[in-house]
Each structure stands twice: as C-alpha cells, then as structure tokens.
Short mmCIF file of C-alpha atoms in Angstrom, two decimals:
data_model
loop_
_atom_site.label_atom_id
_atom_site.label_comp_id
_atom_site.label_asym_id
_atom_site.label_seq_id
_atom_site.Cartn_x
_atom_site.Cartn_y
_atom_site.Cartn_z
CA UNK A 93 -0.01 -11.73 -16.30
CA UNK A 94 3.53 -11.23 -14.86
CA UNK A 95 3.31 -11.55 -11.05
CA UNK A 96 6.44 -11.26 -8.66
CA UNK A 97 5.89 -13.05 -5.36
CA UNK A 98 7.06 -11.34 -2.15
CA UNK A 99 9.00 -13.50 0.38
CA UNK A 100 8.02 -12.84 3.98
CA UNK A 101 10.71 -10.42 5.59
CA UNK A 102 10.54 -12.26 8.57
CA UNK A 103 11.00 -15.73 6.94
CA UNK A 104 13.60 -18.14 8.36
CA UNK A 105 15.95 -17.19 5.57
CA UNK A 106 16.23 -13.66 6.86
CA UNK A 107 19.22 -12.79 9.02
CA UNK A 108 19.35 -9.70 10.93
CA UNK A 109 21.73 -7.97 8.66
CA UNK A 110 19.13 -8.13 5.87
CA UNK A 111 16.25 -6.97 7.77
CA UNK A 112 14.04 -4.17 6.15
CA UNK A 113 11.51 -3.79 9.01
CA UNK A 114 8.47 -4.87 7.55
CA UNK A 115 6.82 -6.81 4.57
CA UNK A 116 5.26 -3.48 3.35
CA UNK A 117 8.66 -1.75 2.79
CA UNK A 118 10.18 -4.75 1.47
CA UNK A 119 7.46 -4.99 -1.25
CA UNK A 120 7.63 -1.49 -2.28
CA UNK A 121 11.55 -1.86 -2.64
CA UNK A 122 11.13 -4.96 -4.75
CA UNK A 123 8.45 -3.21 -6.85
CA UNK A 124 10.69 -0.31 -7.40
CA UNK A 125 13.80 -2.32 -8.13
CA UNK A 126 11.74 -4.33 -10.72
CA UNK A 127 9.97 -1.28 -12.24
CA UNK A 128 6.68 -2.81 -11.50
CA UNK A 129 3.47 -1.38 -12.99
CA UNK A 130 1.33 -1.88 -9.88
CA UNK A 131 2.01 -2.79 -6.24
CA UNK A 132 -0.85 -4.28 -4.24
CA UNK A 133 -0.69 -3.90 -0.56
CA UNK A 134 -2.93 -6.51 1.25
CA UNK A 135 -4.56 -5.81 4.63
CA UNK A 136 -7.35 -6.86 7.06
CA UNK A 137 -9.93 -4.12 5.62
CA UNK A 138 -11.15 -3.45 2.02
CA UNK A 139 -9.50 0.06 1.74
CA UNK A 140 -8.00 3.09 3.53
CA UNK A 141 -10.53 4.63 5.80
CA UNK A 142 -10.72 8.20 7.31
CA UNK A 143 -10.33 6.50 10.75
CA UNK A 144 -10.06 2.85 12.11
CA UNK A 145 -13.22 0.91 10.82
CA UNK A 146 -12.56 -1.57 13.61
CA UNK A 147 -13.03 1.01 16.25
CA UNK A 148 -15.56 3.33 14.46
CA UNK A 149 -18.46 1.99 12.71
CA UNK A 150 -18.91 5.33 10.77
CA UNK A 151 -15.52 5.34 9.17
CA UNK A 152 -15.61 6.64 5.63
CA UNK A 153 -13.66 4.70 2.79
CA UNK A 154 -11.11 6.52 0.90
CA UNK A 155 -11.29 5.16 -2.60
CA UNK A 156 -8.45 7.09 -4.12
CA UNK A 157 -5.68 9.34 -3.27
CA UNK A 158 -3.33 11.34 -5.49
CA UNK A 159 0.40 11.42 -4.66
CA UNK A 160 -0.04 14.85 -3.33
CA UNK A 161 -2.74 13.91 -1.07
CA UNK A 162 -0.79 10.64 0.09
CA UNK A 163 2.32 12.81 0.74
CA UNK A 164 0.16 15.22 2.92
CA UNK A 165 -0.91 12.39 5.37
CA UNK A 166 0.59 12.49 8.88
CA UNK A 167 2.17 9.04 9.01
CA UNK A 168 4.66 8.11 11.78
CA UNK A 169 5.55 4.51 11.72
CA UNK A 170 7.49 4.47 14.93
CA UNK A 171 5.05 6.83 16.94
CA UNK A 172 1.60 8.02 17.14
CA UNK A 173 -0.24 9.42 14.17
CA UNK A 174 -3.92 9.37 13.02
CA UNK A 175 -3.00 6.14 11.10
CA UNK A 176 -1.62 4.39 14.13
CA UNK A 177 1.72 2.49 14.37
CA UNK A 178 2.79 -0.24 12.10
CA UNK A 179 -0.09 -1.71 10.31
CA UNK A 180 -1.65 0.88 8.08
CA UNK A 181 1.14 3.39 8.75
CA UNK A 182 3.76 1.20 6.97
CA UNK A 183 1.43 0.41 4.21
CA UNK A 184 1.08 4.21 3.61
CA UNK A 185 4.83 4.64 3.50
CA UNK A 186 5.15 1.81 1.09
CA UNK A 187 2.63 3.42 -1.03
CA UNK A 188 4.56 6.75 -0.97
CA UNK A 189 7.61 4.66 -1.99
CA UNK A 190 5.96 3.19 -4.83
CA UNK A 191 4.04 6.18 -6.19
CA UNK A 192 7.12 8.44 -6.05
CA UNK A 193 8.66 5.79 -8.42
CA UNK A 194 5.82 6.09 -10.81
CA UNK A 195 4.16 2.69 -9.69
CA UNK A 196 0.40 2.88 -8.98
CA UNK A 197 -0.35 1.18 -5.45
CA UNK A 198 -3.50 -0.58 -4.59
CA UNK A 199 -4.51 -1.24 -0.88
CA UNK A 200 -7.26 -3.97 -0.44
CA UNK A 201 -8.29 -6.72 1.56
CA UNK A 202 -5.96 -9.67 1.51
CA UNK A 203 -8.55 -12.30 2.32
CA UNK A 204 -10.41 -11.32 -0.76
CA UNK A 205 -8.14 -12.27 -3.72
CA UNK A 206 -11.04 -12.31 -6.13
CA UNK A 207 -10.91 -8.32 -5.65
CA UNK A 208 -7.38 -8.25 -7.04
CA UNK A 209 -8.34 -10.35 -9.94
CA UNK A 210 -11.33 -8.23 -10.88
CA UNK A 211 -9.23 -5.13 -10.57
CA UNK A 212 -6.61 -6.35 -12.84
CA UNK A 213 -9.52 -7.42 -15.22
CA UNK A 214 -11.97 -4.53 -14.96
CA UNK A 215 -10.32 -1.76 -13.10
CA UNK A 216 -11.30 -0.29 -9.69
CA UNK A 217 -14.44 1.48 -10.36
CA UNK A 218 -16.72 -1.27 -9.01
CA UNK A 219 -14.33 -2.55 -6.04
CA UNK A 220 -13.86 -1.19 -2.60
CA UNK A 221 -10.31 -0.56 -2.55
CA UNK A 222 -7.87 2.41 -2.41
CA UNK A 223 -5.98 3.31 -5.41
CA UNK A 224 -2.84 5.64 -5.02
CA UNK A 225 -2.60 7.27 -8.18
CA UNK A 226 0.55 8.30 -10.09
CA UNK A 227 0.45 11.68 -11.88
CA UNK A 228 2.84 12.55 -14.66
CA UNK A 229 4.88 14.85 -12.42
CA UNK A 230 4.92 12.69 -9.37
CA UNK A 231 8.43 11.60 -9.55
CA UNK A 232 9.47 14.67 -7.42
CA UNK A 233 8.50 12.88 -4.21
CA UNK A 234 11.16 10.20 -4.64
#
C-alpha cells in the first residue's frame, strides 16, 4: 500500500512565498502531481451532510456525489455559501480538483483511522463517508 504523507501547509518550513492557503488545497495538488488513485480528505465529521450536523441534528449524510453533482455545489471559500467558509468549503474545492484530474476523493472523519483502513480493504458500502466519484468523461472539469 503506497501512501504519500502530506506535510502541513502551515509547518515551520513554510515561507510566505510558498503558501497554498490551506492543507486541503495542498493535498489535492500533491495528489494530482503524483497521479494518485485516491485522495482522503479528513475532517471532524463522518461525511458530507446536507447541512452542518453540529448545528442541525436532522442533517442527512451525503454518501456519494458524482463529479457533476460536486461541480454544481455552491462553494465560496472566501465568502458565504451553504457550505460555510473554510473548513468544508476548502475540502469541496480540493475534491473538485482531485476528481477533475481523475482521482477519486473520499471525505471522512480524521479521528477514525480505522474507517480509512476498512475502506481500502473492503470499499465504502459499509462505511459512513462521502465518496466523490470519477466518471470516464470527468476530465472536462479540470
């Protein structure tokens, strides 16, 4: 199992001239440059929800999105959108970058590494996570 570790964008080795803005963007750019098969974006919830699960107990999980559905989401990293600023918004932008390059992207809880291992072993059907799928004609979104 080949794994590429991601160095925090805000590590002490980072100088202003080399900043990307966030770790999600950095991870997507590294995944694209390495021609990775998959990119895992880790967060503080199990998956993408239709609204913020920390604020709305009735939030429904979104287990899978096609690249077309992902492209249609209103995501504004700097301003207001239904996905908020930073946090989930930057993850969705990173997912778009990866999927546009033909890299399947998985969003899941960072404090539950066993979920990633089970996904790699068995697939996502039994795991609560969001998989951003690549279709054969998805390269148009790059």
